[in-house]
Amino acid sequence: MHKSTTTFLSLGSNLDDKIQYLEAAVDAINHSIGNVCSISSVFQTPAWGFEGNDFYNICIEVSTELPAIVLLESLLALETALGRKRSNTQGYENRTIDIDIILFDDLVMSSEKLTVPHPKALMRKFVLLPLEEIKNDLVFPESKVHIKEAIHNCEDSSTITKTDIQISTK
């Protein structure tokens, strides 16, 4: 039995029924990966790094007993189950669901498969704003940057709109 770990995940969708994909992902995570403790509001954001549909993004806090690599493998399988198709081309593209591990407790690691904290988290408002909403006293491990400072220093000039949409677990 592994000890319980707090992980923060960023979820996004920009294809078809985006809310349905986010709800399905949150439910699957809650039922098979760990207890979903908090869910941010839904934020509407432009595609980042490519021309595409607007995204709906959320961050969730999850208590899990899975080791980091097993969590990653489980999330990748969940993305595939929800219709995520990965192409061999470089760069970003539209997707039914995208789930990134932002933080895994205070773990700092970099391997071929997984880097935590997520290497681009501090550069993305669509990660930082939902994350601040559910954990406003968060301090990133290693860099020791407080979430409010991270948002203030973020150079992402995208327009991020907090919606009235709320996702909940079933």
XYZ file of N, CA and C in Angstrom:
510
model
N 0.850 -1.179 0.000
C 0.000 0.000 0.000
C 0.891 1.236 0.000
N 0.741 2.065 -1.013
C 1.495 3.315 -1.100
C 0.840 4.370 -0.219
N 1.640 5.333 0.197
C 1.055 6.442 0.954
C 0.275 7.327 -0.009
N -0.687 8.022 0.534
C -1.499 8.916 -0.274
C -0.691 10.164 -0.632
N -0.781 10.561 -1.885
C -0.058 11.705 -2.408
C -1.058 12.701 -2.978
N -0.791 13.975 -2.780
C -1.619 15.018 -3.393
C -0.988 15.412 -4.715
N -1.800 15.334 -5.760
C -1.340 15.739 -7.079
C -2.308 16.769 -7.638
N -1.780 17.687 -8.424
C -2.604 18.678 -9.097
C -2.509 18.416 -10.589
N -3.670 18.291 -11.222
C -3.745 17.983 -12.640
C -4.413 19.132 -13.382
N -3.957 19.399 -14.592
C -4.576 20.369 -15.477
C -5.284 19.593 -16.580
N -6.554 19.900 -16.806
C -7.341 19.234 -17.832
C -7.842 20.267 -18.826
N -7.829 19.918 -20.094
C -8.322 20.817 -21.117
C -8.962 20.055 -22.256
N -9.940 20.691 -22.905
C -10.605 20.107 -24.062
C -10.971 21.230 -25.019
N -10.807 20.963 -26.329
C -11.232 21.966 -27.300
C -11.931 21.357 -28.513
N -12.473 20.161 -28.351
C -13.212 19.518 -29.432
C -14.586 19.056 -28.952
N -15.548 19.145 -29.845
C -16.884 18.604 -29.616
C -17.501 19.140 -28.322
N -18.077 18.265 -27.510
C -18.707 18.687 -26.253
C -17.640 18.736 -25.168
N -16.987 19.881 -25.062
C -15.836 20.043 -24.171
C -16.193 19.755 -22.713
N -17.358 20.214 -22.277
C -17.774 19.990 -20.888
C -17.970 18.501 -20.635
N -18.562 17.803 -21.570
C -18.765 16.358 -21.415
C -17.415 15.643 -21.252
N -16.417 16.037 -22.034
C -15.096 15.410 -21.916
C -14.461 15.707 -20.559
N -14.572 16.952 -20.102
C -14.014 17.289 -18.787
C -14.723 16.511 -17.677
N -16.052 16.454 -17.742
C -16.812 15.701 -16.735
C -16.436 14.224 -16.744
N -16.345 13.643 -17.931
C -15.998 12.222 -18.044
C -14.605 11.951 -17.483
N -13.675 12.849 -17.755
C -12.309 12.683 -17.246
C -12.279 12.784 -15.723
N -12.949 13.795 -15.163
C -12.977 13.967 -13.709
C -13.622 12.751 -13.045
N -14.731 12.253 -13.613
C -15.399 11.070 -13.045
C -14.483 9.850 -13.093
N -13.822 9.649 -14.222
C -12.926 8.492 -14.354
C -11.757 8.594 -13.376
N -11.209 9.784 -13.220
C -10.111 9.982 -12.263
C -10.600 9.684 -10.855
N -11.784 10.181 -10.518
C -12.342 9.984 -9.175
C -12.623 8.513 -8.891
N -13.005 7.761 -9.915
C -13.353 6.351 -9.711
C -12.170 5.388 -9.827
N -11.129 5.771 -10.574
C -10.067 4.789 -10.806
C -8.659 5.246 -10.440
N -8.465 6.528 -10.172
C -7.105 7.021 -9.922
C -6.934 7.524 -8.502
N -7.933 8.225 -7.994
C -7.854 8.739 -6.635
C -9.018 9.665 -6.344
N -9.117 10.086 -5.114
C -10.202 10.953 -4.682
C -9.984 12.378 -5.199
N -10.955 12.878 -5.974
C -10.890 14.256 -6.450
C -11.346 15.151 -5.298
N -10.421 15.920 -4.746
C -10.672 16.750 -3.560
C -11.209 18.127 -3.912
N -10.743 18.732 -5.008
C -11.176 20.067 -5.430
C -11.159 20.148 -6.943
N -12.092 20.971 -7.450
C -12.200 21.208 -8.890
C -12.362 22.710 -9.091
N -11.524 23.282 -9.922
C -11.635 24.716 -10.201
C -12.853 24.997 -11.067
N -13.159 26.270 -11.209
C -14.132 26.695 -12.211
C -13.575 26.352 -13.584
N -14.438 26.407 -14.581
C -14.005 26.200 -15.961
C -13.553 27.556 -16.511
N -12.367 27.562 -17.110
C -11.810 28.762 -17.719
C -11.763 28.557 -19.229
N -12.206 29.552 -19.977
C -12.141 29.500 -21.436
C -10.858 30.191 -21.863
N -10.107 29.508 -22.705
C -8.805 30.025 -23.109
C -8.582 29.774 -24.601
N -7.848 30.668 -25.241
C -7.516 30.415 -26.650
C -6.520 29.257 -26.742
N -6.489 28.635 -27.902
C -5.480 27.589 -28.138
C -4.106 28.191 -27.879
N -3.233 27.407 -27.272
C -1.908 27.879 -26.877
C -0.879 27.147 -27.713
N -0.134 27.883 -28.522
C 0.938 27.278 -29.310
C 0.511 26.777 -30.670
N -0.780 26.964 -31.035
C -1.250 26.544 -32.353
C -2.579 27.226 -32.644
N -2.964 27.233 -33.919
C -4.264 27.773 -34.315
C -5.298 26.674 -34.107
N -6.286 26.934 -33.250
C -7.300 25.922 -32.994
C -8.473 26.497 -32.232
N -9.418 25.649 -31.931
C -10.598 26.045 -31.169
C -10.197 26.498 -29.771
N -11.039 27.341 -29.149
C -10.821 27.699 -27.751
C -10.927 26.457 -26.871
N -10.201 26.488 -25.772
C -10.225 25.403 -24.803
C -11.108 25.752 -23.621
N -11.632 24.741 -22.976
C -12.124 24.835 -21.611
C -11.063 24.139 -20.768
N -10.578 24.824 -19.733
C -9.537 24.285 -18.854
C -9.995 24.302 -17.406
N -9.555 23.298 -16.668
C -9.748 23.238 -15.220
C -8.491 22.667 -14.590
N -8.338 22.879 -13.283
C -7.346 22.162 -12.491
C -8.091 21.407 -11.413
N -7.581 20.248 -11.079
C -8.163 19.459 -9.998
C -7.071 19.022 -9.032
N -7.477 18.863 -7.784
C -6.600 18.319 -6.759
C -7.056 16.892 -6.511
N -6.117 15.956 -6.539
C -6.439 14.538 -6.394
C -5.535 13.920 -5.333
N -6.136 13.127 -4.468
C -5.374 12.331 -3.512
C -5.292 10.919 -4.089
N -4.077 10.458 -4.356
C -3.892 9.164 -5.016
C -2.834 8.346 -4.296
N -2.932 7.040 -4.441
C -1.893 6.149 -3.919
C -0.982 5.645 -5.032
N -1.230 6.097 -6.256
C -0.415 5.661 -7.385
C 0.933 6.377 -7.384
N 2.009 5.662 -7.703
C 3.298 6.336 -7.920
C 3.196 7.235 -9.159
N 4.057 8.219 -9.264
C 3.982 9.229 -10.326
C 3.943 8.625 -11.732
N 4.814 7.678 -12.027
C 4.863 7.094 -13.380
C 3.591 6.305 -13.676
N 3.077 5.571 -12.685
C 1.834 4.818 -12.869
C 0.670 5.791 -13.076
N 0.681 6.909 -12.351
C -0.335 7.942 -12.547
C -0.291 8.440 -13.990
N 0.894 8.764 -14.481
C 1.040 9.231 -15.859
C 0.479 8.205 -16.844
N 0.861 6.944 -16.682
C 0.386 5.886 -17.587
C -1.133 5.762 -17.525
N -1.707 5.887 -16.332
C -3.162 5.811 -16.163
C -3.857 6.985 -16.848
N -3.278 8.170 -16.733
C -3.865 9.354 -17.369
C -3.773 9.267 -18.894
N -2.671 8.767 -19.414
C -2.524 8.598 -20.862
C -3.547 7.596 -21.393
N -3.775 6.504 -20.644
C -4.781 5.508 -21.036
C -6.179 6.121 -20.998
N -6.439 6.964 -20.000
C -7.727 7.635 -19.885
C -7.938 8.587 -21.071
N -6.901 9.348 -21.443
C -7.010 10.226 -22.608
C -7.387 9.424 -23.854
N -6.741 8.295 -24.056
C -7.021 7.445 -25.211
C -8.456 6.927 -25.157
N -8.903 6.498 -23.974
C -10.266 5.997 -23.809
C -11.304 7.081 -24.121
N -10.934 8.340 -23.899
C -11.848 9.450 -24.163
C -11.649 10.044 -25.568
N -10.992 9.297 -26.434
C -10.905 9.697 -27.834
C -9.713 10.542 -28.224
N -8.768 10.714 -27.328
C -7.571 11.495 -27.671
C -6.757 10.730 -28.698
N -6.466 11.396 -29.784
C -5.624 10.804 -30.828
C -4.355 11.619 -30.912
N -3.241 10.954 -30.754
C -1.948 11.632 -30.851
C -1.359 11.371 -32.228
N -0.921 12.429 -32.878
C -0.280 12.258 -34.184
C 1.229 12.265 -33.982
N 1.927 11.888 -35.010
C 3.389 11.861 -34.939
C 4.006 13.204 -35.298
N 3.162 14.197 -35.603
C 3.692 15.502 -35.960
C 4.136 16.246 -34.711
N 5.059 17.154 -34.895
C 5.536 17.984 -33.786
C 4.505 19.070 -33.507
N 4.436 19.498 -32.261
C 3.584 20.631 -31.926
C 2.244 20.219 -31.362
N 1.431 21.237 -31.086
C 0.136 21.042 -30.451
C -0.959 20.911 -31.498
N -2.085 20.314 -31.082
C -3.221 20.164 -31.976
C -4.509 20.074 -31.157
N -5.650 20.211 -31.842
C -6.934 20.075 -31.176
C -7.026 18.697 -30.513
N -7.759 18.651 -29.382
C -7.881 17.364 -28.694
C -9.168 17.282 -27.877
N -9.665 16.059 -27.752
C -10.861 15.829 -26.945
C -10.560 16.076 -25.479
N -9.399 15.622 -25.033
C -9.003 15.792 -23.634
C -7.483 15.786 -23.539
N -6.992 16.624 -22.672
C -5.558 16.679 -22.383
C -5.439 16.755 -20.869
N -4.659 15.864 -20.288
C -4.476 15.850 -18.832
C -2.987 15.882 -18.543
N -2.562 16.906 -17.803
C -1.152 17.049 -17.433
C -0.990 16.996 -15.922
N 0.061 16.327 -15.489
C 0.436 16.352 -14.068
C 1.223 17.641 -13.856
N 0.689 18.528 -13.023
C 1.365 19.795 -12.748
C 2.298 19.634 -11.559
N 1.773 19.085 -10.487
C 2.556 18.833 -9.272
C 2.205 17.463 -8.729
N 3.171 16.841 -8.089
C 2.969 15.545 -7.440
C 3.618 15.665 -6.063
N 2.823 16.113 -5.079
C 3.344 16.493 -3.760
C 4.516 17.455 -3.974
N 5.605 17.225 -3.294
C 6.791 18.082 -3.457
C 7.850 17.417 -4.336
N 7.437 16.387 -5.057
C 8.376 15.660 -5.901
C 8.945 16.567 -6.986
N 10.260 16.489 -7.152
C 10.946 17.149 -8.255
C 11.686 16.042 -8.995
N 11.297 15.810 -10.243
C 11.947 14.752 -11.020
C 11.894 15.092 -12.495
N 12.858 14.550 -13.216
C 12.878 14.709 -14.657
C 13.380 13.408 -15.258
N 12.522 12.784 -16.040
C 12.904 11.557 -16.732
C 12.443 11.677 -18.174
N 12.718 10.664 -18.954
C 12.306 10.680 -20.349
C 10.784 10.738 -20.472
N 10.078 10.104 -19.525
C 8.620 10.024 -19.588
C 7.898 11.153 -18.850
N 8.479 11.628 -17.735
C 7.744 12.557 -16.876
C 8.682 13.559 -16.219
N 8.240 14.827 -16.228
C 8.936 15.877 -15.487
C 7.912 16.554 -14.581
N 8.209 16.604 -13.283
C 7.381 17.341 -12.328
C 8.284 18.175 -11.443
N 7.844 19.398 -11.114
C 6.657 20.074 -11.611
C 6.669 20.158 -13.139
N 5.462 20.303 -13.704
C 5.345 20.386 -15.156
C 6.246 21.519 -15.651
N 7.105 21.258 -16.633
C 8.106 22.251 -17.041
C 7.536 23.553 -17.622
N 6.282 23.540 -18.094
C 5.713 24.752 -18.684
C 4.610 25.365 -17.825
N 4.381 24.825 -16.630
C 3.281 25.307 -15.791
C 3.386 26.798 -15.484
N 4.573 27.273 -15.176
C 4.743 28.677 -14.797
C 4.612 29.631 -15.978
N 4.530 29.093 -17.199
C 4.400 29.913 -18.400
C 2.972 29.978 -18.915
N 2.038 29.290 -18.239
C 0.692 29.143 -18.781
C -0.365 29.658 -17.804
N -1.023 30.747 -18.174
C -2.095 31.273 -17.327
C -3.241 30.273 -17.199
N -3.490 29.472 -18.254
C -4.598 28.525 -18.197
C -4.345 27.394 -17.204
N -3.127 27.290 -16.719
C -2.802 26.382 -15.618
C -2.805 27.156 -14.300
N -2.153 28.282 -14.277
C -1.960 29.034 -13.028
C -3.257 29.570 -12.424
N -4.147 30.141 -13.227
C -5.366 30.733 -12.680
C -6.306 29.681 -12.074
N -6.591 28.568 -12.762
C -7.414 27.539 -12.115
C -6.725 26.916 -10.898
N -5.400 26.780 -10.969
C -4.649 26.220 -9.850
C -4.734 27.126 -8.626
N -4.611 28.426 -8.849
C -4.717 29.375 -7.734
C -6.103 29.310 -7.095
N -7.118 29.113 -7.913
C -8.481 29.066 -7.384
C -8.668 27.927 -6.376
N -8.029 26.799 -6.620
C -8.206 25.666 -5.690
C -7.112 25.573 -4.630
N -5.990 26.270 -4.827
C -4.886 26.195 -3.855
C -4.139 27.530 -3.863
N -4.737 28.557 -3.214
C -4.177 29.904 -3.321
C -2.935 30.145 -2.465
N -2.533 29.154 -1.674
C -1.298 29.300 -0.889
C -0.193 28.373 -1.410
N -0.379 27.872 -2.601
C 0.553 26.912 -3.181
C 1.920 27.536 -3.431
N 2.959 26.771 -3.128
C 4.336 27.155 -3.436
C 4.928 26.022 -4.271
N 5.472 26.373 -5.422
C 6.055 25.359 -6.299
C 7.342 24.822 -5.682
N 7.495 23.490 -5.660
C 8.744 22.924 -5.130
C 9.928 23.324 -6.005
N 11.076 23.245 -5.467
C 12.344 23.588 -6.108
C 12.468 25.091 -6.329
N 11.600 25.697 -7.146
C 11.716 27.137 -7.410
C 11.249 27.970 -6.222
N 10.400 27.394 -5.371
C 9.837 28.069 -4.183
C 9.024 29.311 -4.565
N 8.488 29.332 -5.779
C 7.668 30.444 -6.252
C 6.239 30.257 -5.755
N 5.678 31.280 -5.118
C 4.299 31.272 -4.650
C 3.377 31.452 -5.862
N 2.210 30.835 -5.834
C 1.287 30.886 -6.972
C 0.956 32.322 -7.386
N 0.754 33.215 -6.435
C 0.428 34.607 -6.779
C 1.600 35.283 -7.503
N 2.820 35.004 -7.064
C 4.007 35.530 -7.721
C 4.148 34.939 -9.129
N 3.836 33.641 -9.251
C 3.921 32.981 -10.556
C 2.964 33.630 -11.554
N 1.752 33.939 -11.093
C 0.775 34.589 -11.970
C 1.255 35.992 -12.344
N 1.736 36.723 -11.366
C 2.231 38.080 -11.607
C 3.385 38.087 -12.619
N 4.266 37.106 -12.534
C 5.449 37.042 -13.402
C 5.201 36.347 -14.735
N 4.029 35.743 -14.899
C 3.739 34.975 -16.111
C 3.665 35.899 -17.322
N 4.380 35.556 -18.374
C 4.421 36.377 -19.579
C 3.360 35.979 -20.605
N 2.530 35.001 -20.277
C 1.436 34.569 -21.152
C 0.419 35.708 -21.230
N 0.227 36.272 -22.417
C -0.685 37.404 -22.575
C -2.068 36.973 -23.061
N -2.351 35.681 -23.040
C -3.654 35.167 -23.475
C -4.774 35.733 -22.616
N -5.933 35.894 -23.233
C -7.121 36.308 -22.500
C -7.774 35.058 -21.923
N -7.799 34.971 -20.604
C -8.367 33.815 -19.915
C -9.663 34.284 -19.259
N -10.776 33.609 -19.578
C -12.077 34.014 -19.068
C -12.639 32.940 -18.147
N -12.885 33.314 -16.903
C -13.524 32.392 -15.962
C -15.003 32.319 -16.321
N -15.516 31.118 -16.522
C -16.925 30.938 -16.875
C -17.738 30.650 -15.613
N -19.041 30.557 -15.773
C -19.921 30.168 -14.667
C -20.088 28.659 -14.597
N -19.435 27.933 -15.474
C -19.594 26.479 -15.543
C -18.809 25.816 -14.418
N -19.454 24.902 -13.729
C -18.811 24.128 -12.658
C -18.890 22.657 -13.000
N -17.805 21.954 -12.802
C -17.747 20.510 -13.003
C -17.809 19.874 -11.614
N -18.554 18.801 -11.473
C -18.572 18.095 -10.185
C -18.449 16.598 -10.441
N -18.115 15.869 -9.403
C -18.002 14.414 -9.539
C -19.370 13.780 -9.331
N -19.560 12.647 -9.950
C -20.824 11.915 -9.816
C -20.653 10.741 -8.896
